Amino acid sequence: MNPFGAYKKVVSARSTLKEVLKKSQDGGIVSTAFIYGLENNLLDGVVVADNAGEFQAVPKVATTPEEVLEAAGTKYTVCPNISVLKSAVREYGCEKIGVVGTPCQVRAIRKLMKYPVGFRHVPDKIALVIGIFCMENFPYNGLKLIVEEHCGVKMEDVVKMDIGKGKFWVYTRWGETKTVKLKETHPYEQIACHVCTDYTAELADISTGSVGSPDGWSTVFIRTAKGEEIFNKMVEDGYLEVKPIEEVKPGLGLVEKLALQKKEKNAKEIEHRKELGLPVPY
Amino acid sequence: MVKVAHVQLCSCCGCLVSLADTYEKLLDVLNSIELVYCQTLADAREIPECDIALVEGSVCLDDHHSLEVAEEVRKKAKIVVALGACAATGGVTRYCKGNQMSKPVHSSFSPLTEVIKVDLAIPGCPPSPEAIVSVITAALNGDMEYLQPFAEFAELGSEACGCDVISKVVNKSLCMGCGTCASACPTRAIEMLDGRPNILKELCIKCGACSVQCPRIRFPGLIEKIE
């Protein structure tokens, strides 16, 4: 089983922009790529998941680096990014759009590019698709329950959340760190995630996530010519520092392990659904 | 040369405008086909024998001409394509709301898919120019793999609507909240609430764009080939 899908190269990278690193989840790759694109006229609008307060996520079309920065950081809840894709073209008049999404959203973007029945004059304006590694997602109420019931922290006091080392981490504005074992969060996962076999956003131009790289760095898969071009330019212009993935810990092996874990577990779930006569997505 | 006819039944011309909206791509398409019938663009009174007929609009059951044209198209064309929501599902001719009464006094419309056998159906109100070009090009090249979802949609016929997204995706625990349906909807009948689509039935014209566009109802394998 191919764990990662097709890609040209994979590296470990980190933003050089201080304002990004202050707000980003890990290496700040998504924010930096979008800021770089907007500043250098490669993009004129980007679809991001904005923080709507208390870690609720709301899709937004950002047209300035400031707006990108405001939206930086991972929200572990559902955010229908594609719902604003058409407004980026119609209402914001964007012609070179960057979109970030989870693997399932990236698949939706590729579908609408190939079968654009309801997307008049949209596909040719999608300039860059960035995907983020994703094991599963939580509906907002599920996320809130994990934070408030399991971690004992009020949502309004949370400044950052993270998933890593088998735990769900919550950082409060009082400087406290609370954790809950990832196992305990499973009941609150979005069930629809259990039929997805894509961990590394295999159809994106560039995919990125924290897994495989040291703290503060991100693992980056460059998959398409378009992705390669913009990534190389970012490195040349000093927006990103890059290390070979072979030289960092824990390295690609961990990404492979998790990607295969998701594929195998969810392939079983798909088979199970078929046995029950339930529809499966692909 | 592949002979193509554009036939209009009860419709608003929106699908034709969408076909013309392909700009320079239209020229490419026109260069590789022979447009044998199209009341707006070509001078022909009778529908001739043709390879592909793009039919827009629904069939008015109170108008025998409408029924006769539908049957004639089926006889004359090798491939009949229901172009757009009215032909595919009934669309706005069936489900018009907001005091848009059909005029003058027509009372009953059926999509083409309920009247004759249709080979391919393109959803949307109107379908995007890109979709029309892709379907024509795929039909010219005999790319049946690409056309498969359109063939399935033709069989589904008038059953497609926003309810599909609820019954086939949300109710089956398949919706992951990407928002594609909301974005695809031409009448803004879908809003995303807590990461799930909510269909405003007053606005839904059952054009099928949302359910056909949903990556969780159908994800043809060829989409995986990105470069």
Coordinates of N, CA, C and O in Angstrom, one line a residue, chain B residues 135-192:
Chain B
V135 N -17.8 17.7 -21.5 CA -18.7 16.6 -21.9 C -18.6 16.4 -23.4 O -18.5 15.3 -23.9
I136 N -18.7 17.5 -24.2 CA -18.6 17.4 -25.6 C -17.3 16.8 -26.0 O -17.3 15.9 -26.9
T137 N -16.2 17.3 -25.4 CA -14.9 16.8 -25.8 C -14.8 15.3 -25.5 O -14.3 14.6 -26.3
A138 N -15.2 14.9 -24.3 CA -15.2 13.5 -23.9 C -16.0 12.7 -24.9 O -15.6 11.6 -25.3
A139 N -17.2 13.2 -25.3 CA -18.0 12.5 -26.2 C -17.3 12.3 -27.6 O -17.4 11.3 -28.2
L140 N -16.7 13.4 -28.0 CA -16.0 13.3 -29.3 C -14.8 12.3 -29.2 O -14.6 11.6 -30.2
N141 N -14.2 12.2 -28.1 CA -13.0 11.3 -27.9 C -13.4 9.9 -27.5 O -12.6 9.1 -27.3
G142 N -14.7 9.8 -27.2 CA -15.2 8.5 -26.7 C -14.6 8.1 -25.4 O -14.4 7.0 -25.0
D143 N -14.4 9.2 -24.5 CA -13.9 8.9 -23.2 C -15.0 8.6 -22.2 O -15.6 9.4 -21.5
M144 N -15.4 7.3 -22.3 CA -16.6 6.9 -21.5 C -16.3 6.9 -20.0 O -17.2 7.1 -19.2
E145 N -15.0 6.8 -19.6 CA -14.7 6.8 -18.2 C -15.1 8.2 -17.6 O -15.7 8.3 -16.6
Y146 N -14.7 9.3 -18.3 CA -15.1 10.6 -17.9 C -16.6 10.8 -17.8 O -17.2 11.4 -16.9
L147 N -17.3 10.2 -18.9 CA -18.7 10.5 -19.0 C -19.6 9.7 -18.0 O -20.8 10.0 -17.9
Q148 N -19.0 8.7 -17.4 CA -19.8 7.8 -16.6 C -20.7 8.5 -15.6 O -21.9 8.2 -15.5
P149 N -20.2 9.5 -14.8 CA -21.1 10.1 -13.8 C -22.3 10.8 -14.5 O -23.4 10.9 -14.0
F150 N -22.1 11.3 -15.7 CA -23.1 12.0 -16.5 C -24.2 11.0 -16.9 O -25.4 11.3 -17.0
A151 N -23.7 9.8 -17.3 CA -24.6 8.7 -17.7 C -25.4 8.3 -16.5 O -26.6 8.0 -16.6
E152 N -24.8 8.2 -15.3 CA -25.5 7.8 -14.1 C -26.6 8.8 -13.8 O -27.7 8.5 -13.3
F153 N -26.2 10.1 -13.9 CA -27.1 11.2 -13.6 C -28.3 11.1 -14.5 O -29.4 11.4 -14.1
A154 N -28.1 10.7 -15.8 CA -29.2 10.6 -16.7 C -30.2 9.6 -16.3 O -31.4 9.7 -16.5
E155 N -29.7 8.5 -15.7 CA -30.6 7.5 -15.2 C -31.3 7.9 -14.0 O -32.5 7.5 -13.8
L156 N -30.6 8.7 -13.2 CA -31.3 9.1 -11.9 C -32.4 10.1 -12.2 O -33.4 10.1 -11.6
G157 N -32.2 10.9 -13.3 CA -33.3 11.8 -13.7 C -33.8 12.7 -12.7 O -33.0 13.3 -11.9
S158 N -35.1 12.8 -12.6 CA -35.7 13.9 -11.8 C -35.6 13.6 -10.3 O -36.0 14.4 -9.5
E159 N -34.9 12.5 -9.9 CA -34.8 12.3 -8.4 C -33.8 13.2 -7.8 O -33.7 13.2 -6.5
A160 N -32.9 13.8 -8.6 CA -31.8 14.5 -7.9 C -32.2 15.8 -7.3 O -33.0 16.6 -7.9
C161 N -31.7 16.1 -6.2 CA -32.0 17.4 -5.6 C -31.2 17.6 -4.3 O -30.4 16.7 -3.9
G162 N -31.3 18.7 -3.7 CA -30.6 19.0 -2.4 C -30.8 17.9 -1.4 O -30.0 17.6 -0.6
C163 N -32.0 17.3 -1.5 CA -32.4 16.2 -0.5 C -31.4 15.1 -0.6 O -31.2 14.3 0.3
D164 N -30.8 14.9 -1.8 CA -29.9 13.8 -2.0 C -28.7 13.9 -1.1 O -28.1 13.0 -0.5
V165 N -28.2 15.2 -1.0 CA -27.1 15.4 -0.1 C -27.4 15.1 1.3 O -26.6 14.5 2.0
I166 N -28.7 15.3 1.7 CA -29.1 15.0 3.1 C -29.2 13.5 3.2 O -28.6 12.8 4.1
S167 N -30.0 12.9 2.3 CA -30.3 11.4 2.4 C -29.2 10.5 2.1 O -29.0 9.5 2.8
K168 N -28.4 10.9 1.1 CA -27.3 9.9 0.7 C -26.0 10.2 1.4 O -25.1 9.3 1.4
V169 N -25.8 11.4 1.9 CA -24.5 11.7 2.5 C -24.6 12.0 4.0 O -24.0 11.3 4.8
V170 N -25.4 13.1 4.3 CA -25.4 13.4 5.8 C -26.0 12.3 6.6 O -25.5 11.9 7.6
N171 N -27.2 11.8 6.1 CA -27.9 10.7 6.9 C -27.1 9.4 6.9 O -27.4 8.5 7.7
K172 N -26.1 9.3 6.0 CA -25.3 8.0 6.0 C -24.0 8.2 6.6 O -23.1 7.4 6.3
S173 N -23.8 9.2 7.4 CA -22.5 9.5 8.1 C -21.4 9.7 7.1 O -20.3 9.2 7.4
L174 N -21.6 10.2 5.9 CA -20.5 10.4 5.0 C -20.1 11.8 4.9 O -19.0 12.1 4.3
C175 N -20.9 12.8 5.3 CA -20.5 14.2 5.1 C -19.4 14.6 6.1 O -19.5 14.4 7.3
M176 N -18.3 15.1 5.5 CA -17.2 15.6 6.3 C -17.2 17.1 6.4 O -16.3 17.7 6.9
G177 N -18.2 17.7 5.8 CA -18.4 19.2 5.9 C -17.4 20.0 5.1 O -16.9 21.0 5.5
C178 N -17.2 19.6 3.8 CA -16.3 20.4 3.0 C -16.9 21.7 2.4 O -16.2 22.6 2.1
G179 N -18.2 21.7 2.3 CA -18.9 22.9 1.8 C -19.0 23.0 0.3 O -19.4 24.0 -0.3
T180 N -18.6 21.9 -0.4 CA -18.7 21.9 -1.9 C -20.1 22.1 -2.4 O -20.4 22.9 -3.3
C181 N -21.1 21.4 -1.7 CA -22.5 21.6 -2.1 C -23.0 23.0 -2.0 O -23.6 23.5 -2.9
A182 N -22.6 23.7 -0.9 CA -23.1 25.0 -0.7 C -22.5 25.9 -1.8 O -23.2 26.8 -2.3
S183 N -21.3 25.7 -2.2 CA -20.6 26.5 -3.2 C -21.2 26.3 -4.6 O -21.3 27.2 -5.4
A184 N -21.5 25.0 -4.8 CA -22.0 24.6 -6.2 C -23.4 25.1 -6.4 O -23.8 25.3 -7.6
C185 N -24.2 25.3 -5.4 CA -25.6 25.6 -5.5 C -25.8 27.0 -6.3 O -25.3 28.0 -5.8
P186 N -26.5 27.0 -7.4 CA -26.7 28.2 -8.1 C -27.7 29.2 -7.5 O -27.8 30.4 -7.8
T187 N -28.6 28.7 -6.6 CA -29.6 29.5 -6.0 C -29.3 29.8 -4.5 O -30.2 30.4 -3.9
R188 N -28.2 29.5 -4.1 CA -27.8 29.7 -2.7 C -28.8 29.1 -1.7 O -29.2 29.7 -0.7
A189 N -29.3 27.9 -2.1 CA -30.2 27.2 -1.3 C -29.6 26.4 -0.2 O -30.3 25.7 0.6
I190 N -28.2 26.3 -0.2 CA -27.6 25.6 0.8 C -26.7 26.5 1.7 O -25.9 27.2 1.2
E191 N -26.9 26.4 3.0 CA -26.1 27.1 3.9 C -25.4 26.0 4.8 O -25.9 24.9 5.0
M192 N -24.2 26.3 5.3 CA -23.5 25.4 6.1 C -23.8 25.7 7.6 O -23.5 26.9 8.0

